[in-house]
PDB file of C-alpha atoms in Angstrom:
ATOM      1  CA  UNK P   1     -30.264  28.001 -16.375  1.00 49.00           C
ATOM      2  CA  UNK P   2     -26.952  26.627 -17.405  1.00 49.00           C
ATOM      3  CA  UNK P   3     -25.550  24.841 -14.674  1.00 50.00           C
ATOM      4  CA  UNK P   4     -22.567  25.186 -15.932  1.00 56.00           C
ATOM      5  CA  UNK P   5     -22.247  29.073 -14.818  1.00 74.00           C
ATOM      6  CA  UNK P   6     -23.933  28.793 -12.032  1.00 89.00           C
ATOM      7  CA  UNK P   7     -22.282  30.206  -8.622  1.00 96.00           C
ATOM      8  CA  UNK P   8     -20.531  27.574  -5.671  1.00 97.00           C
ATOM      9  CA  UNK P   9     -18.932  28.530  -2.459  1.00 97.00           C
ATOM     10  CA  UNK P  10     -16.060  26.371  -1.907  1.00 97.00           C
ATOM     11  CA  UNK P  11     -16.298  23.850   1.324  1.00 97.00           C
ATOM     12  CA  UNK P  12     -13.317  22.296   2.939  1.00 95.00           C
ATOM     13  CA  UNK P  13     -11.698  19.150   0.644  1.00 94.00           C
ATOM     14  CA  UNK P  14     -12.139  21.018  -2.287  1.00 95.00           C
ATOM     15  CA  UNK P  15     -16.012  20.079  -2.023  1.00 97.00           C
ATOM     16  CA  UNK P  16     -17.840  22.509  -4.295  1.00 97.00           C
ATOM     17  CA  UNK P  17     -21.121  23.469  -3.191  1.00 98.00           C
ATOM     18  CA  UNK P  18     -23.876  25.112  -5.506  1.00 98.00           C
ATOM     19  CA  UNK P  19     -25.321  28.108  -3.727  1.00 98.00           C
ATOM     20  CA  UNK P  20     -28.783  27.701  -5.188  1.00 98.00           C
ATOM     21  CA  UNK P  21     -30.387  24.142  -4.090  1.00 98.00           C
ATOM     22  CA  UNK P  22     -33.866  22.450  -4.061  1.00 97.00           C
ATOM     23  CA  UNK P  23     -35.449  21.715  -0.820  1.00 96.00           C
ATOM     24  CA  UNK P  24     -37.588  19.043  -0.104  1.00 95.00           C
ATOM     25  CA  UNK P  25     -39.281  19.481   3.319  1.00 93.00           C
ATOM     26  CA  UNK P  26     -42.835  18.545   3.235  1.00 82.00           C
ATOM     27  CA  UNK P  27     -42.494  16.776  -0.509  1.00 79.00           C
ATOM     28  CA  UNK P  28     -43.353  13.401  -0.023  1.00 81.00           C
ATOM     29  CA  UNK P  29     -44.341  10.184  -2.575  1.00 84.00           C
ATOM     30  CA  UNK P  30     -44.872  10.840  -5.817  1.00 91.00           C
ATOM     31  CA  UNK P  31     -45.207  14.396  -4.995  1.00 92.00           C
ATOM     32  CA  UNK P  32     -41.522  14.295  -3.670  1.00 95.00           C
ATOM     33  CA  UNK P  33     -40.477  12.167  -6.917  1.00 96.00           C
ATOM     34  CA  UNK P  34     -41.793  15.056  -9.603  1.00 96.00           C
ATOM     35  CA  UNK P  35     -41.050  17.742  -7.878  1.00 96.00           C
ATOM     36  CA  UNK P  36     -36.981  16.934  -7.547  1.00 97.00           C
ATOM     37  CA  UNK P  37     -37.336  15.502 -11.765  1.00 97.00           C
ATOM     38  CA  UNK P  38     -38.484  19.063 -12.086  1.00 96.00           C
ATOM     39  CA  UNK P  39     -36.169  20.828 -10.460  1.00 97.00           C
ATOM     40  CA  UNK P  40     -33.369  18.925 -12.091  1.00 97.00           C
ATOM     41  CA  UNK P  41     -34.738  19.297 -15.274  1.00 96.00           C
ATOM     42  CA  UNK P  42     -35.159  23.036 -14.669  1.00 96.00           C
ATOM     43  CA  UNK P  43     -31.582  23.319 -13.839  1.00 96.00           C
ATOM     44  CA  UNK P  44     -30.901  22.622 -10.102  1.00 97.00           C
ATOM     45  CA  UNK P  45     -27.451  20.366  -9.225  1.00 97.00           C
ATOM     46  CA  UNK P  46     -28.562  20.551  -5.290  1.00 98.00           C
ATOM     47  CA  UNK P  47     -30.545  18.524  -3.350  1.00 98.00           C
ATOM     48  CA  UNK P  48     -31.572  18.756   0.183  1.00 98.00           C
ATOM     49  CA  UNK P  49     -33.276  16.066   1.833  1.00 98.00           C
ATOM     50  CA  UNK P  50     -33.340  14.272   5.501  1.00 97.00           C
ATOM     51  CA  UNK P  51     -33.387  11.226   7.487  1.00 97.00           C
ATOM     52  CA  UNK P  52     -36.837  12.751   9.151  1.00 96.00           C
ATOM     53  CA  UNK P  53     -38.446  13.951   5.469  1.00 95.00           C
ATOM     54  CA  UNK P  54     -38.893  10.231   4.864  1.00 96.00           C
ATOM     55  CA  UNK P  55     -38.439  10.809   0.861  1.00 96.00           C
ATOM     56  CA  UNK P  56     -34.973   9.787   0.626  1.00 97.00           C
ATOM     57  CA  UNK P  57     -35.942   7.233  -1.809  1.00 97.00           C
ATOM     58  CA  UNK P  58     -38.455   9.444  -3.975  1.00 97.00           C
ATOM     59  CA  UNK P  59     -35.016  11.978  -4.186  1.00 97.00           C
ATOM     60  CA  UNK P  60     -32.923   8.604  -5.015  1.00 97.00           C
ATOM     61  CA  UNK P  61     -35.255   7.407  -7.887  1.00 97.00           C
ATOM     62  CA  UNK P  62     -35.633  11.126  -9.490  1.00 97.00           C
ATOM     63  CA  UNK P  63     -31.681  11.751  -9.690  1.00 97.00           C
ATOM     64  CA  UNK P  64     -31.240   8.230 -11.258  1.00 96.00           C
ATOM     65  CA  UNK P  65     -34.247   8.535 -14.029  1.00 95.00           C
ATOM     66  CA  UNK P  66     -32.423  11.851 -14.723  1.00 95.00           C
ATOM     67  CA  UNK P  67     -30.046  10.340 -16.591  1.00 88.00           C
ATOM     68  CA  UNK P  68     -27.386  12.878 -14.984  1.00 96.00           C
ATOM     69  CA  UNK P  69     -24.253  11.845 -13.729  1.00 95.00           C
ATOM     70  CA  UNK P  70     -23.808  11.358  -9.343  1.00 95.00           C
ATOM     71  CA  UNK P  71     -20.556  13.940  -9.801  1.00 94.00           C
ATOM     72  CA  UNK P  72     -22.755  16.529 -11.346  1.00 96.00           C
ATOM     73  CA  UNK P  73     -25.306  16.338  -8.088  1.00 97.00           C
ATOM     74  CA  UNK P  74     -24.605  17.621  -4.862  1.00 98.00           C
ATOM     75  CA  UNK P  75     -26.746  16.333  -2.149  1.00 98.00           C
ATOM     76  CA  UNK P  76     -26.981  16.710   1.201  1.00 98.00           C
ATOM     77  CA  UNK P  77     -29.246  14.536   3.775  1.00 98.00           C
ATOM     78  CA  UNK P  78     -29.631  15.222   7.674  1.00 98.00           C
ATOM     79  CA  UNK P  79     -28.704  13.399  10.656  1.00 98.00           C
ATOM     80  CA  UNK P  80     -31.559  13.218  13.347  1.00 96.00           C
ATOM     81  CA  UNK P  81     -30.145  14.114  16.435  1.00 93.00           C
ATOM     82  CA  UNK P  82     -31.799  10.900  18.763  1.00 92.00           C
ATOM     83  CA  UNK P  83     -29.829   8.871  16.722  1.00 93.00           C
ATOM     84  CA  UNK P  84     -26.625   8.987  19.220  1.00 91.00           C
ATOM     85  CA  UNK P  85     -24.810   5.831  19.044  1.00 93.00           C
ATOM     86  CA  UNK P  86     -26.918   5.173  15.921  1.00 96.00           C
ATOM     87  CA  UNK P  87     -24.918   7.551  13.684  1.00 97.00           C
ATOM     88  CA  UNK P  88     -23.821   4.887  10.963  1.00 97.00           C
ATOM     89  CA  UNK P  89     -26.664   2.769  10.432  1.00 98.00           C
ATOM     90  CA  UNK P  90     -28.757   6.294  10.105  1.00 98.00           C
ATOM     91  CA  UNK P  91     -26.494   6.963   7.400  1.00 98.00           C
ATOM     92  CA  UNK P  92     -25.919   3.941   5.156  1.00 98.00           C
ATOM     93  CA  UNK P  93     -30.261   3.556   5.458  1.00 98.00           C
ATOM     94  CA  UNK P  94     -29.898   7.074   3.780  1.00 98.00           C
ATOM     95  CA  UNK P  95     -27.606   6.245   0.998  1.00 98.00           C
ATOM     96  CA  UNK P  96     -29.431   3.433   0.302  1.00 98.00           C
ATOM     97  CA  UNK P  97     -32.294   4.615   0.210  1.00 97.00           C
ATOM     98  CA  UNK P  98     -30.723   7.828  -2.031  1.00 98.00           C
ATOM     99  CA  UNK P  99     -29.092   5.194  -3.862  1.00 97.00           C
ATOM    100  CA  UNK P 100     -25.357   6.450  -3.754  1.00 97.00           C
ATOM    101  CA  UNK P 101     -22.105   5.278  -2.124  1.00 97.00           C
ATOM    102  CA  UNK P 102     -21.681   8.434  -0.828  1.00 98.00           C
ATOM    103  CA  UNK P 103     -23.190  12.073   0.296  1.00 98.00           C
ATOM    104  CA  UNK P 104     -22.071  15.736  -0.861  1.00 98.00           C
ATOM    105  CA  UNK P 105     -23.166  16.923   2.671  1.00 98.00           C
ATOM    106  CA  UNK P 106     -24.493  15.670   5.593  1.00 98.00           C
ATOM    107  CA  UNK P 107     -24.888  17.943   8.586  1.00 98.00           C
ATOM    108  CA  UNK P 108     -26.461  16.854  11.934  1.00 98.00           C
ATOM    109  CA  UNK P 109     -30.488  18.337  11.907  1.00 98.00           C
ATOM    110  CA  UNK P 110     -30.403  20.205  14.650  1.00 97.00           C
ATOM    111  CA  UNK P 111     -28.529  20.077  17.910  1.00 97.00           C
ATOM    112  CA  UNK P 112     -29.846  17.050  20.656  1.00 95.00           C
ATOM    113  CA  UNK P 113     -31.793  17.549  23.805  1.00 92.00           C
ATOM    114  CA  UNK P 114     -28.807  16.660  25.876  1.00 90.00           C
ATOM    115  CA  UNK P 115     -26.208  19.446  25.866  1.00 78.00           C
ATOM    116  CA  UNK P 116     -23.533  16.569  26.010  1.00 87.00           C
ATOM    117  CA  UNK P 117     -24.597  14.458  23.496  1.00 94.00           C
ATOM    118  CA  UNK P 118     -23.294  17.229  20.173  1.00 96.00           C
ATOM    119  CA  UNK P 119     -19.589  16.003  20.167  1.00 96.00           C
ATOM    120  CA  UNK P 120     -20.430  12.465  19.631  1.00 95.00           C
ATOM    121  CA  UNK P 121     -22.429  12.848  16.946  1.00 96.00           C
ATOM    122  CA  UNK P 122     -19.787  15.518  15.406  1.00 97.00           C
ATOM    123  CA  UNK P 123     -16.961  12.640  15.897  1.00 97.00           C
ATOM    124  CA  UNK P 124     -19.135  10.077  13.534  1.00 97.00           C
ATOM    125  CA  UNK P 125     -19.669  12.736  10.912  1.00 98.00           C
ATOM    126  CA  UNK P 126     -15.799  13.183  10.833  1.00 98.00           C
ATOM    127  CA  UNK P 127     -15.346   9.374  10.646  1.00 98.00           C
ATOM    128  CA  UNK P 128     -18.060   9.083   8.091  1.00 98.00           C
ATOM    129  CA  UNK P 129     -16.351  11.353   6.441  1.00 98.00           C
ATOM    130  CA  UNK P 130     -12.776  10.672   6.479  1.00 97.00           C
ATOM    131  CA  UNK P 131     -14.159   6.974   5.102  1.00 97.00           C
ATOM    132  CA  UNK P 132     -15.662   9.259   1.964  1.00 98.00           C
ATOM    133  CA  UNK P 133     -19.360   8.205   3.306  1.00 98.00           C
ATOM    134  CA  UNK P 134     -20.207  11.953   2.780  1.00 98.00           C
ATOM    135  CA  UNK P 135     -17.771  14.637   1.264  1.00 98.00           C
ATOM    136  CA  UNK P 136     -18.480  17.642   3.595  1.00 98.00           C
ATOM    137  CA  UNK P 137     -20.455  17.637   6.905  1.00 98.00           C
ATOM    138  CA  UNK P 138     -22.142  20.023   9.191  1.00 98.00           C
ATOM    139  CA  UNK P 139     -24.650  21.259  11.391  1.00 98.00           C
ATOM    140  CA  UNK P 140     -28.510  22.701  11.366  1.00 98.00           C
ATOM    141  CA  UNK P 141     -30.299  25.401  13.791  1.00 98.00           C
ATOM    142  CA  UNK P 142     -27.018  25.838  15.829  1.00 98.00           C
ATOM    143  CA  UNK P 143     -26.161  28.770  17.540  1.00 98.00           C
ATOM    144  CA  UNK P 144     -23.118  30.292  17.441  1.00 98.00           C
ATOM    145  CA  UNK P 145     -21.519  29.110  20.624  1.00 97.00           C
ATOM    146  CA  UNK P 146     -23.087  25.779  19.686  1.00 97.00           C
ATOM    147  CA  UNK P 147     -21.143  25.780  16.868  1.00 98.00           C
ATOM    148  CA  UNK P 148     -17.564  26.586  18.877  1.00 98.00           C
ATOM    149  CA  UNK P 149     -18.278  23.675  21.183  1.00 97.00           C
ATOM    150  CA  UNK P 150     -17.817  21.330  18.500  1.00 97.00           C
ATOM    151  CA  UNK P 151     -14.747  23.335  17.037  1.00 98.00           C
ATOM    152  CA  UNK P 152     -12.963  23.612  20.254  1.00 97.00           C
ATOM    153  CA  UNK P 153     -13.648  19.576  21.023  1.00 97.00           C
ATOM    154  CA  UNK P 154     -12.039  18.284  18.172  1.00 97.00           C
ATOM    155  CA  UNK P 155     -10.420  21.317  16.085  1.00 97.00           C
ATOM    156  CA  UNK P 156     -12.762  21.108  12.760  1.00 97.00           C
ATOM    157  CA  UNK P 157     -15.025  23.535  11.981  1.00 97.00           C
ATOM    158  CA  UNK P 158     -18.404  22.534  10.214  1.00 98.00           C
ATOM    159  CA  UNK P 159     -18.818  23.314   6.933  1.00 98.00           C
ATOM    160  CA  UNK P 160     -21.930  24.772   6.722  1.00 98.00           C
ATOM    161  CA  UNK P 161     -24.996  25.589   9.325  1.00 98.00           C
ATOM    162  CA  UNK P 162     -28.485  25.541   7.601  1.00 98.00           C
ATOM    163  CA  UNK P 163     -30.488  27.997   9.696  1.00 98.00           C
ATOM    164  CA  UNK P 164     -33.741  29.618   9.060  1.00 97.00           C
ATOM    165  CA  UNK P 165     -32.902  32.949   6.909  1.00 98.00           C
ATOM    166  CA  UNK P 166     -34.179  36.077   5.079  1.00 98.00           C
ATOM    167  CA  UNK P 167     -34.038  39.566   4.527  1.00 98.00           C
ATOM    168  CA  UNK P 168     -36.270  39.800   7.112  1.00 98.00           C
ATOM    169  CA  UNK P 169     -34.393  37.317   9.752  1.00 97.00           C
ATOM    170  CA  UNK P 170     -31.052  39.238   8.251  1.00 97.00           C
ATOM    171  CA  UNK P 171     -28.737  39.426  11.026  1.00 97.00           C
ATOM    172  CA  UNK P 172     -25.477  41.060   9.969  1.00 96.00           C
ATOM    173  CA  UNK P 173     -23.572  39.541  13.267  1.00 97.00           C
ATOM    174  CA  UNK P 174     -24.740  36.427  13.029  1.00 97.00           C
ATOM    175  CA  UNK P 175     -23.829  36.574   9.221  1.00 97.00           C
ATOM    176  CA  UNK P 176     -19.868  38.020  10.048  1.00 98.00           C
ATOM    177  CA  UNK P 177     -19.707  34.799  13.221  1.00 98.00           C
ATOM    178  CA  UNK P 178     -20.714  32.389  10.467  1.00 98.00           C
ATOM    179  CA  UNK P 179     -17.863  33.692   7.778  1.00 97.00           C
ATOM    180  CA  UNK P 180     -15.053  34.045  10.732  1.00 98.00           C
ATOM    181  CA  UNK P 181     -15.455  30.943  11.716  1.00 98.00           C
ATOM    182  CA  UNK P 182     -15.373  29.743   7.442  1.00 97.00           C
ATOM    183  CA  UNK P 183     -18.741  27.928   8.110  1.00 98.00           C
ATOM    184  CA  UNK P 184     -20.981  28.580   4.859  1.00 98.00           C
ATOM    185  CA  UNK P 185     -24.324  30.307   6.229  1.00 98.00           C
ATOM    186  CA  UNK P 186     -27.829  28.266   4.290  1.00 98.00           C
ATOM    187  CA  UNK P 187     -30.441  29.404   4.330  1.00 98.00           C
ATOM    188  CA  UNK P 188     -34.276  27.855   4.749  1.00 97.00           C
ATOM    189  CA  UNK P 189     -37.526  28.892   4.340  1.00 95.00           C
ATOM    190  CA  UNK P 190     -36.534  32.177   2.551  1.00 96.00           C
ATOM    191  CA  UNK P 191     -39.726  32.941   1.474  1.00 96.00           C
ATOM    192  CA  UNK P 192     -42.048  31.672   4.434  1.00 95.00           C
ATOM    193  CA  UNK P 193     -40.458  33.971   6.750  1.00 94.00           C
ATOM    194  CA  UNK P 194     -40.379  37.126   3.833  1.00 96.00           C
ATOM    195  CA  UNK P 195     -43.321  39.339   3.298  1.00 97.00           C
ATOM    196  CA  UNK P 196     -42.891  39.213  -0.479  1.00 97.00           C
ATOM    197  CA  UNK P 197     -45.471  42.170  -1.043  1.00 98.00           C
ATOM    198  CA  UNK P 198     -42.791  44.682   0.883  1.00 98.00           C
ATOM    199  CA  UNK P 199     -42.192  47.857  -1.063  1.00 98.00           C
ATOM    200  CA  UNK P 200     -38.829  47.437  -0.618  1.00 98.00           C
ATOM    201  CA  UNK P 201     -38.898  44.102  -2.328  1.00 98.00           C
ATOM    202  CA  UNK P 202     -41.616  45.464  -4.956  1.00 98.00           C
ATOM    203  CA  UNK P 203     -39.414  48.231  -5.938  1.00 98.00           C
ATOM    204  CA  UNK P 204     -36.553  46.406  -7.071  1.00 98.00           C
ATOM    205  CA  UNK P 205     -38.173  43.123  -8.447  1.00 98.00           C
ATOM    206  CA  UNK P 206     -39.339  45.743 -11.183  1.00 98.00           C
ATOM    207  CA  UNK P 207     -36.660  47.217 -11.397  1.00 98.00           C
ATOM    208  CA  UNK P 208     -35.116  44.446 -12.448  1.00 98.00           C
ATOM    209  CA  UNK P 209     -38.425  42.944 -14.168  1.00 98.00           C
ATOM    210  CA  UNK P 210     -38.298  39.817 -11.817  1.00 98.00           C
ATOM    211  CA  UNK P 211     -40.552  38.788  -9.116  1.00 98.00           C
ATOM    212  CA  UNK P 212     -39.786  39.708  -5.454  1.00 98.00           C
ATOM    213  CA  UNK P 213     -39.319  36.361  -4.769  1.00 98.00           C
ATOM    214  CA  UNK P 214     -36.410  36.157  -7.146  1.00 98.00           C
ATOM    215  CA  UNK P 215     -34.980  39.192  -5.327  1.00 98.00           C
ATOM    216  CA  UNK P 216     -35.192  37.001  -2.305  1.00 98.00           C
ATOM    217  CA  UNK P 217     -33.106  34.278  -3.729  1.00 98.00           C
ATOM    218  CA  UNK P 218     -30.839  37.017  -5.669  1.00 98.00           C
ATOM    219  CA  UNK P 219     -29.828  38.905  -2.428  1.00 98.00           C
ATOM    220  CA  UNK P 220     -28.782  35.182  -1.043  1.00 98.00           C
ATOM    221  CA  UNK P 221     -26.937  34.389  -3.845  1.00 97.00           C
ATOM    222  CA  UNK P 222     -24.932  37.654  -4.107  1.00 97.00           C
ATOM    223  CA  UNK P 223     -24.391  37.475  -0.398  1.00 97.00           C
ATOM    224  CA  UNK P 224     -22.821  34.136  -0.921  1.00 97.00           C
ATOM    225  CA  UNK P 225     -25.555  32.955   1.280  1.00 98.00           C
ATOM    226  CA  UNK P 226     -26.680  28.964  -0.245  1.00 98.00           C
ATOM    227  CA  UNK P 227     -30.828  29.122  -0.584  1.00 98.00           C
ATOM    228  CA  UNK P 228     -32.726  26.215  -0.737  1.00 97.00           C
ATOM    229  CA  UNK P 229     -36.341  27.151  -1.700  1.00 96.00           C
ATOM    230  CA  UNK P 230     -38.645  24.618  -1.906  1.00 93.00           C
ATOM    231  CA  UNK P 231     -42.123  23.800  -4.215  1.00 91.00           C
ATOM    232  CA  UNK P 232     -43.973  21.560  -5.447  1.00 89.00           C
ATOM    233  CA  UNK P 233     -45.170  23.904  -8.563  1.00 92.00           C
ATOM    234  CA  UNK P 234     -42.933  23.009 -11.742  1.00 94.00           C
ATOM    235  CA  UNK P 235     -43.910  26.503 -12.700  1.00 96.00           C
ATOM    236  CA  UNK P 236     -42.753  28.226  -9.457  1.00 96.00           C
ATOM    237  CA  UNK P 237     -39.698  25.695  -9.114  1.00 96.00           C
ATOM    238  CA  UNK P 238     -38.746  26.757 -12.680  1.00 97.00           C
ATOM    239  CA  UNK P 239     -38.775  30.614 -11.859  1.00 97.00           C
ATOM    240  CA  UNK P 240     -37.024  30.148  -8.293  1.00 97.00           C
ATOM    241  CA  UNK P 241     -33.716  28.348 -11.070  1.00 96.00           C
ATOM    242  CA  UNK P 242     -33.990  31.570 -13.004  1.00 96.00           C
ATOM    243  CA  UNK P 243     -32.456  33.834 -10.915  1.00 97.00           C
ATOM    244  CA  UNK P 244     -28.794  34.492 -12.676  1.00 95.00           C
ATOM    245  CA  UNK P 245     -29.690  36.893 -15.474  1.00 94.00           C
ATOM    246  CA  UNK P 246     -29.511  39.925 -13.035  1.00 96.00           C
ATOM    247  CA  UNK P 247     -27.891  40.551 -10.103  1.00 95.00           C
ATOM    248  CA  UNK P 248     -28.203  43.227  -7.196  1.00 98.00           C
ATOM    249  CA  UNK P 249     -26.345  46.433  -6.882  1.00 98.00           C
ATOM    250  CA  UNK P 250     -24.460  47.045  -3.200  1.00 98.00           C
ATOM    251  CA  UNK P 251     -27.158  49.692  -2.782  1.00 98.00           C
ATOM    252  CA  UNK P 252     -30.184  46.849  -3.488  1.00 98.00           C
ATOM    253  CA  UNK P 253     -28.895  44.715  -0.967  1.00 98.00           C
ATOM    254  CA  UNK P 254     -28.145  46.779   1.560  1.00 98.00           C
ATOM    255  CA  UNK P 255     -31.773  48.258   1.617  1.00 98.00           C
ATOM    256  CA  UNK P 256     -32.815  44.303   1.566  1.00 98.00           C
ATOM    257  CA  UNK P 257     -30.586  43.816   4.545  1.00 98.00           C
ATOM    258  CA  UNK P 258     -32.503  46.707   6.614  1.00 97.00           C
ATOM    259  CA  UNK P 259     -35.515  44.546   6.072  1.00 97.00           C
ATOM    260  CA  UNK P 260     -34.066  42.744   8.824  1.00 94.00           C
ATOM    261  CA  UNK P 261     -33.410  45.830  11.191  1.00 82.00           C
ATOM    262  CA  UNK P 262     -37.228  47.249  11.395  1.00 62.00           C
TER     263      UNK P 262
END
């Protein structure tokens, strides 16, 4: 995959933002360490990590022995949300560890136990970001009204919400809040919450003579959806990065979107 070509939705500050990325939930140690040097020697320019994955420094050590350069990368870490009032420190311990001045994205993980306790934690990612600690922020597992708290408390929208999301999760109003609002939908765990033997999904992976987990990642991609698959399988990670020599026709993805209907 040339990384070169490969499609970005455009966040606020001119931040560009690959719409494939590599998650890294569950990778940790060494395990962590090969699996991100495989996925950016396969072709990925998007890490996702967090605070709570504990492999911060495993991510850190695999972009350096890369050899690629830091404005090539985009990644994002995750703010836990107990850390009101500990905001900062969280993140400086995460670009240390990550070994970088600065993040592409940093979103809070998901929103706190105490209703109030959101808009705090949304003013220190603006001030982290207006001091260039991180380049975009936003949020994780927010709802939609969740999300308009924070915009009507201080007037800026987040960037993105990482959600759980699939063909089979597709929710077509949830999908037309997200772009009304101009926060960027991402998507996790696209293929633990797919069945991947569906017809539906058969019948055009051959179609196209790809898998139906490629189809998965495809109908993300062309939906301007970001997708952050994760494995620890240089194999699998390699075929999850080859995913721009076809694309879906309207007719494809809308029968992938029912999936999310029955």
């Amino acid at each position: 995959m040339d990384h070169e070509d490969q499609p970005t939705v455009l966040l606020p500050g001119e931040v560009r933002m690959p719409l494939l990325g590599f998650g890294t939930w569950q990778a940790t140690g060494k395990s962590a360490y090969d699996a991100v040097l495989a996925a950016l020697d396969a072709g990925y320019r998007h890490i996702d990590t967090a605070t709570v994955y504990g492999n911060e420094e495993e991510v850190g050590r695999a972009v350096r022995e890369s050899d690629l350069r830091r404005e090539d990368l985009f990644i994002t870490t995750k703010l836990p949300p107990n850390r009101v009032g500990r905001e900062r420190e969280t993140l400086e311990a995460s670009l240390e560890a990550l070994g970088t001045d600065h993040v592409d994205l940093w979103l809070i993980h998901w929103p706190p136990a105490a209703p109030g306790d959101s808009i705090p934690l949304w003013r220190e990612l603006l001030a982290a970001r207006d001091e260039s600690l991180t380049r975009a922020i936003g949020v994780s597992n927010y709802s939609t009204p969740e999300i308009d708290e924070l915009i009507q408390a201080t007037e800026e929208n987040p960037a993105v919400n990482q959600i759980k999301w699939s063909p089979f999760l597709y929710d077509r109003q949830r999908h037309i809040e997200h772009r009304d609002r101009g926060v960027v939908l991402e998507g996790y765990s696209p293929f633990k919450t797919s069945d991947l033997s569906d017809p539906v999904l058969s019948r055009i992976a051959s179609a196209h003579g790809v898998s139906p987990a490629q189809v998965v990642l495809r109908w993300h991609i062309d939906h301007e959806i970001v997708a952050i698959p994760k494995s620890v399988t240089p194999d699998r990670i390699r075929a999850n990065a080859d995913i721009f020599r076809f694309s879906l026709t309207a007719e494809e993805m809308r029968d992938i979107d029912a999936l999310g209907t029955v």
